[in-house]
Structure formats: C-alpha cells, structure tokens
C-alpha cells in the first residue's frame, strides 16, 4: 500500500529534507585525505541532534552507526569506522537520513577526495547525471519504469552497470515504504506515480557489472568485480497540484 501525503505533510518532509542537505554540506567541508569515516559519523550525529532531529540509520535493522559511508568499490551501506581513513584519490558516498518532526529526509552524495583518477571522476559525474535524469522523468501519472529507463539507458550507453539489488523507495513517517523505485526498467511499465507520493531516487552506478556482494558484517555491499561504484540520492515529492519538488535540494 502506498501512503499518500498531504501538502502539509510534504512541507514537513521538506524541512527534514533541507536538514539532510545542510548536513551533507557540512560533510563536504570535512572531506579530506586523512580523516576517518568515524569522524564523518560524529559530525553527522552532532549536526543532526543540534537541529532537533535523530538519525534514522542508527539501530535501523541493527545498523550500528548514524550514516552510511561507502568508499570506492563499496556500493552502499558502508559502516563508519575509526580504522578507515580517507586517502587521496578515493570517492566516498555519504548517505544521511535525519528524522525531523516525525518525517524522514533521505539524501546522499558522492564526494571526491583530493585529486582522483579520470575514471573515478567520470563515474561520479555519471551517477549525478543519472539522478538528474531520473528526477526529470517524474511527473504526475508517470510510471516507475520511466525513471528506470531514463537512468539505465544513459548509464549503459556509457558502458556502466546499474545496480539491481538496491532500489529507491517511498518514504515518510517510515524510512522505507512502498513503492520500490527501480533504477532500471522500461518506458510505460511499472507502478503509476501520482499526486501525494514521496519517494527517493538513488541510482547506484557500477564501473562495469551491476552485480554486488555483501561482506561478512552483513551490511557492506561491494561490487562483485572490485571496480568502482558511485551514487547520488534525493527525496522527491509529487505535490497535490501535480508539481514535482526535490525535498532534499538546497
Ligand atoms: N539511506 C539508505 C537509503 O537510501 C538506507 C540505509 S539503511 C541503513 O535507503 F541501515 F544502512 F542505514
Ligand atoms: Co539514503
Ligand atoms: Co533511500
């Protein structure tokens, strides 16, 4: 069942989304060679609390930290650690989800650590473009497959793989709701998206093959071939006047 939101609820979600954006801006300023992913976790947790929110990832299905930090071949759900240091040339996705006044705002960006290879820069740019293309496909009455098609056709035209194992999702008072937003698909197919729906689009783009594996910790998803992966995520609403609003934009 898809839980439809009123414009009043969407306005509250915009506040949570704005906070997610602000937190990611803070993270961006911190990112540098030599910092630990635990330092990112501390900054996210502190900034979340200072703004009267809580971190949805913390203890979510047993996830041990307040944010996901996914470096290079880590596709998603990387766990912050004081043993993991950023180094020049890394790419790192940071995925934050504050809960503010009962509503979730879910967003992630991939950051470049110092100077990176042209491959690392290119896949990061592709993932960002994929999110933009996915959002551009959203309108009242569109199908989930329209979003997936926009993303998949672009990414594959550049030789990249689109991750199948993890998808975008409805969001609201709960972190993950229906519908599932596939980042691959066919035009005109899948669930119809209508007024009052709020969901994330969060394409994970792999350098070559889309296959993933989960590490022993039960969370960290990595590319099966050990190549790079990049991701960007926004929370998007179709308001009750039919307009599309990016809730996690500045
Ligand atoms: N923020 C992720 C998403 O985009 C979910 C992370 S779940 C966690 O849906 F438990 F790993 F935090
Ligand atoms: Co997220
Ligand atoms: Co999400």
Short mmCIF file of C-alpha atoms and ligand atoms in Angstrom, two decimals:
data_model
loop_
_atom_site.label_atom_id
_atom_site.label_comp_id
_atom_site.label_asym_id
_atom_site.label_seq_id
_atom_site.Cartn_x
_atom_site.Cartn_y
_atom_site.Cartn_z
CA UNK A 1 0.00 0.00 0.00
CA UNK A 2 1.34 3.42 -0.94
CA UNK A 3 0.82 6.05 1.78
CA UNK A 4 -0.22 9.35 0.15
CA UNK A 5 0.88 12.61 1.77
CA UNK A 6 -0.97 15.94 2.06
CA UNK A 7 0.85 19.13 1.06
CA UNK A 8 1.11 19.93 4.78
CA UNK A 9 2.97 16.66 5.33
CA UNK A 10 5.14 17.28 2.26
CA UNK A 11 6.03 20.70 3.72
CA UNK A 12 7.18 18.95 6.92
CA UNK A 13 9.20 16.50 4.85
CA UNK A 14 10.79 19.47 3.10
CA UNK A 15 12.12 20.60 6.49
CA UNK A 16 13.67 17.16 7.07
CA UNK A 17 15.00 17.22 3.51
CA UNK A 18 16.54 20.67 3.95
CA UNK A 19 18.31 19.40 7.04
CA UNK A 20 19.68 16.39 5.11
CA UNK A 21 21.06 18.86 2.56
CA UNK A 22 22.63 21.03 5.26
CA UNK A 23 24.26 18.01 6.89
CA UNK A 24 25.74 16.91 3.55
CA UNK A 25 27.11 20.44 3.04
CA UNK A 26 28.88 20.11 6.41
CA UNK A 27 30.23 16.69 5.41
CA UNK A 28 31.51 18.10 2.12
CA UNK A 29 33.55 20.69 4.04
CA UNK A 30 35.07 17.97 6.24
CA UNK A 31 36.06 15.54 3.47
CA UNK A 32 39.85 15.44 3.04
CA UNK A 33 42.64 12.87 2.92
CA UNK A 34 43.44 11.60 6.44
CA UNK A 35 40.01 11.92 8.09
CA UNK A 36 38.27 8.77 9.32
CA UNK A 37 34.77 7.69 8.37
CA UNK A 38 34.08 7.72 12.14
CA UNK A 39 34.75 11.49 12.05
CA UNK A 40 32.05 11.78 9.37
CA UNK A 41 29.70 9.76 11.60
CA UNK A 42 30.39 12.06 14.57
CA UNK A 43 29.79 15.20 12.52
CA UNK A 44 26.52 13.84 11.10
CA UNK A 45 25.26 12.70 14.51
CA UNK A 46 26.16 16.00 16.18
CA UNK A 47 24.65 18.18 13.46
CA UNK A 48 21.50 16.03 13.38
CA UNK A 49 20.97 16.39 17.14
CA UNK A 50 21.81 20.10 17.19
CA UNK A 51 18.95 20.60 14.77
CA UNK A 52 16.43 18.69 16.88
CA UNK A 53 16.45 15.58 14.70
CA UNK A 54 17.52 11.96 15.08
CA UNK A 55 19.50 9.75 12.70
CA UNK A 56 17.31 7.12 11.03
CA UNK A 57 20.17 4.73 10.17
CA UNK A 58 21.27 4.32 13.84
CA UNK A 59 19.96 0.93 15.02
CA UNK A 60 17.83 0.58 11.85
CA UNK A 61 17.54 -3.21 11.49
CA UNK A 62 20.70 -3.34 13.61
CA UNK A 63 22.79 -0.87 11.58
CA UNK A 64 25.37 0.35 14.14
CA UNK A 65 26.05 3.95 13.01
CA UNK A 66 24.27 7.22 12.13
CA UNK A 67 25.31 7.42 8.48
CA UNK A 68 26.47 5.18 5.63
CA UNK A 69 29.97 5.85 4.27
CA UNK A 70 30.75 3.90 1.09
CA UNK A 71 34.24 4.18 -0.40
CA UNK A 72 35.34 3.20 -3.96
CA UNK A 73 34.08 -0.38 -4.60
CA UNK A 74 31.56 -0.13 -1.75
CA UNK A 75 28.17 0.24 -3.41
CA UNK A 76 26.20 1.26 -0.30
CA UNK A 77 25.71 0.68 3.46
CA UNK A 78 29.39 1.11 4.35
CA UNK A 79 29.80 1.30 8.14
CA UNK A 80 31.82 4.22 9.57
CA UNK A 81 34.93 3.18 11.49
CA UNK A 82 37.80 4.87 13.28
CA UNK A 83 40.10 2.46 11.44
CA UNK A 84 39.09 3.66 7.97
CA UNK A 85 40.96 6.75 6.72
CA UNK A 86 40.14 8.64 3.53
CA UNK A 87 43.04 8.84 1.13
CA UNK A 88 43.77 10.99 -1.89
CA UNK A 89 42.03 9.55 -4.95
CA UNK A 90 39.12 7.91 -3.10
CA UNK A 91 35.48 8.52 -3.89
CA UNK A 92 33.07 8.28 -0.98
CA UNK A 93 29.30 8.25 -0.87
CA UNK A 94 27.81 9.68 2.31
CA UNK A 95 24.12 8.83 2.87
CA UNK A 96 22.22 10.71 5.58
CA UNK A 97 18.63 10.41 6.81
CA UNK A 98 17.55 12.76 9.59
CA UNK A 99 14.10 12.30 11.14
CA UNK A 100 12.67 15.74 11.93
CA UNK A 101 9.20 16.21 13.47
CA UNK A 102 8.43 12.59 12.65
CA UNK A 103 9.37 12.70 8.96
CA UNK A 104 12.40 11.34 7.11
CA UNK A 105 14.64 13.18 4.66
CA UNK A 106 16.96 10.81 2.75
CA UNK A 107 19.84 12.05 0.59
CA UNK A 108 23.33 11.06 -0.45
CA UNK A 109 26.20 12.45 -2.50
CA UNK A 110 29.49 11.04 -3.71
CA UNK A 111 32.49 13.21 -2.85
CA UNK A 112 35.95 13.22 -4.44
CA UNK A 113 38.88 13.01 -2.00
CA UNK A 114 41.59 15.32 -3.33
CA UNK A 115 42.68 14.55 -6.88
CA UNK A 116 41.02 11.43 -8.28
CA UNK A 117 41.53 9.36 -11.43
CA UNK A 118 39.59 10.32 -14.54
CA UNK A 119 37.65 7.06 -14.17
CA UNK A 120 36.61 7.97 -10.63
CA UNK A 121 35.56 11.46 -11.71
CA UNK A 122 33.63 10.12 -14.72
CA UNK A 123 31.61 7.53 -12.78
CA UNK A 124 30.77 10.11 -10.11
CA UNK A 125 29.54 12.51 -12.79
CA UNK A 126 27.54 9.72 -14.41
CA UNK A 127 25.80 8.84 -11.14
CA UNK A 128 24.93 12.50 -10.57
CA UNK A 129 23.54 12.81 -14.10
CA UNK A 130 21.56 9.58 -13.61
CA UNK A 131 19.82 11.07 -10.57
CA UNK A 132 19.03 14.25 -12.52
CA UNK A 133 17.64 12.26 -15.46
CA UNK A 134 15.58 10.09 -13.11
CA UNK A 135 14.08 13.16 -11.44
CA UNK A 136 13.37 14.73 -14.85
CA UNK A 137 11.28 11.68 -15.76
CA UNK A 138 8.94 12.23 -12.77
CA UNK A 139 5.52 13.77 -13.35
CA UNK A 140 2.01 13.10 -12.08
CA UNK A 141 0.93 9.87 -13.78
CA UNK A 142 4.38 8.66 -14.83
CA UNK A 143 5.45 5.05 -14.29
CA UNK A 144 8.32 3.75 -12.19
CA UNK A 145 9.72 2.26 -15.41
CA UNK A 146 10.04 5.75 -16.93
CA UNK A 147 12.52 6.67 -14.19
CA UNK A 148 14.41 3.40 -14.56
CA UNK A 149 14.57 3.72 -18.32
CA UNK A 150 15.96 7.26 -18.15
CA UNK A 151 18.71 6.13 -15.78
CA UNK A 152 19.55 2.77 -17.32
CA UNK A 153 19.69 3.94 -20.93
CA UNK A 154 22.08 6.77 -20.07
CA UNK A 155 24.36 4.73 -17.76
CA UNK A 156 24.57 1.75 -20.10
CA UNK A 157 25.27 3.99 -23.11
CA UNK A 158 28.49 4.95 -21.29
CA UNK A 159 29.34 1.31 -20.51
CA UNK A 160 28.34 1.40 -16.84
CA UNK A 161 26.17 -1.09 -14.91
CA UNK A 162 23.07 -0.13 -12.90
CA UNK A 163 22.77 -1.91 -9.54
CA UNK A 164 19.66 -4.11 -9.28
CA UNK A 165 19.99 -5.26 -5.65
CA UNK A 166 19.11 -1.91 -4.05
CA UNK A 167 16.34 0.46 -5.13
CA UNK A 168 14.74 3.78 -4.25
CA UNK A 169 11.69 3.72 -2.01
CA UNK A 170 8.63 5.50 -0.74
CA UNK A 171 9.40 7.50 2.41
CA UNK A 172 7.52 9.44 5.06
CA UNK A 173 6.95 8.62 8.72
CA UNK A 174 8.79 5.38 7.92
CA UNK A 175 12.21 5.09 6.32
CA UNK A 176 11.29 2.60 3.61
CA UNK A 177 7.73 2.39 2.28
CA UNK A 178 6.14 1.33 -0.99
CA UNK A 179 6.64 1.82 -3.87
CA UNK A 180 10.05 0.48 -4.84
CA UNK A 181 11.77 2.77 -7.33
CA UNK A 182 13.86 0.65 -9.71
CA UNK A 183 16.78 2.39 -11.41
CA UNK A 184 16.37 0.20 -14.50
CA UNK A 185 13.25 -0.55 -16.49
CA UNK A 186 11.01 0.03 -19.46
CA UNK A 187 9.08 3.14 -20.52
CA UNK A 188 5.40 2.98 -19.57
CA UNK A 189 5.83 -0.05 -17.28
CA UNK A 190 5.54 -0.41 -13.52
CA UNK A 191 3.64 1.35 -10.76
CA UNK A 192 1.97 4.64 -11.65
CA UNK A 193 3.26 7.57 -9.61
CA UNK A 194 0.67 10.16 -8.66
CA UNK A 195 -0.06 13.23 -6.52
CA UNK A 196 0.81 12.82 -2.84
CA UNK A 197 3.59 10.31 -3.40
CA UNK A 198 7.00 10.91 -1.85
CA UNK A 199 9.90 8.65 -2.74
CA UNK A 200 13.64 8.52 -3.18
CA UNK A 201 15.62 8.10 -6.38
CA UNK A 202 19.12 6.83 -5.59
CA UNK A 203 20.88 5.21 -8.54
CA UNK A 204 23.99 3.17 -7.74
CA UNK A 205 26.21 3.06 -10.83
CA UNK A 206 28.98 0.46 -11.18
CA UNK A 207 32.04 0.89 -13.36
CA UNK A 208 31.27 -2.33 -15.28
CA UNK A 209 28.99 -5.09 -13.92
CA UNK A 210 25.93 -4.44 -11.75
CA UNK A 211 26.46 -7.49 -9.52
CA UNK A 212 27.08 -6.89 -5.80
CA UNK A 213 28.20 -8.93 -2.82
CA UNK A 214 27.58 -8.37 0.89
CA UNK A 215 30.55 -8.55 3.25
CA UNK A 216 30.72 -10.60 6.49
CA UNK A 217 29.41 -7.66 8.54
CA UNK A 218 26.02 -8.25 6.91
CA UNK A 219 25.76 -4.65 5.63
CA UNK A 220 28.61 -3.50 3.41
CA UNK A 221 27.67 -4.05 -0.26
CA UNK A 222 30.60 -4.12 -2.67
CA UNK A 223 30.90 -4.54 -6.42
CA UNK A 224 31.44 -8.24 -7.24
CA UNK A 225 34.25 -7.31 -9.69
CA UNK A 226 36.01 -4.95 -7.26
CA UNK A 227 35.56 -1.93 -9.56
CA UNK A 228 34.20 1.47 -8.56
CA UNK A 229 30.62 2.39 -7.69
CA UNK A 230 29.05 5.85 -7.23
CA UNK A 231 25.64 7.07 -6.05
CA UNK A 232 23.54 10.18 -5.52
CA UNK A 233 20.14 10.30 -3.81
CA UNK A 234 17.30 12.79 -3.45
CA UNK A 235 13.87 12.58 -1.83
CA UNK A 236 11.25 13.75 -4.34
CA UNK A 237 7.54 14.63 -3.93
CA UNK A 238 4.66 14.91 -6.37
CA UNK A 239 2.63 17.62 -4.66
CA UNK A 240 -1.14 17.70 -4.76
CA UNK A 241 -1.12 20.36 -7.51
CA UNK A 242 0.93 17.92 -9.63
CA UNK A 243 4.21 19.82 -9.32
CA UNK A 244 7.42 17.89 -8.62
CA UNK A 245 9.53 19.07 -5.68
CA UNK A 246 13.01 17.89 -4.69
CA UNK A 247 12.74 17.87 -0.90
CA UNK A 248 16.47 17.39 -0.23
CA UNK A 249 17.70 20.16 -2.56
CA UNK A 250 19.23 23.38 -1.10
N1 LIG B 1 19.85 5.64 3.45
C1 LIG B 1 19.73 4.35 2.83
C2 LIG B 1 18.72 4.51 1.74
O1 LIG B 1 18.93 5.34 0.93
C3 LIG B 1 19.33 3.27 3.78
C4 LIG B 1 20.36 2.97 4.78
S1 LIG B 1 19.78 1.74 5.80
C5 LIG B 1 20.99 1.63 6.95
O2 LIG B 1 17.69 3.92 1.68
F1 LIG B 1 20.54 0.85 7.86
F2 LIG B 1 22.07 1.16 6.37
F3 LIG B 1 21.24 2.81 7.41
CO1 LIG B 2 19.79 7.11 1.68
CO1 LIG B 3 16.99 5.90 0.39
#
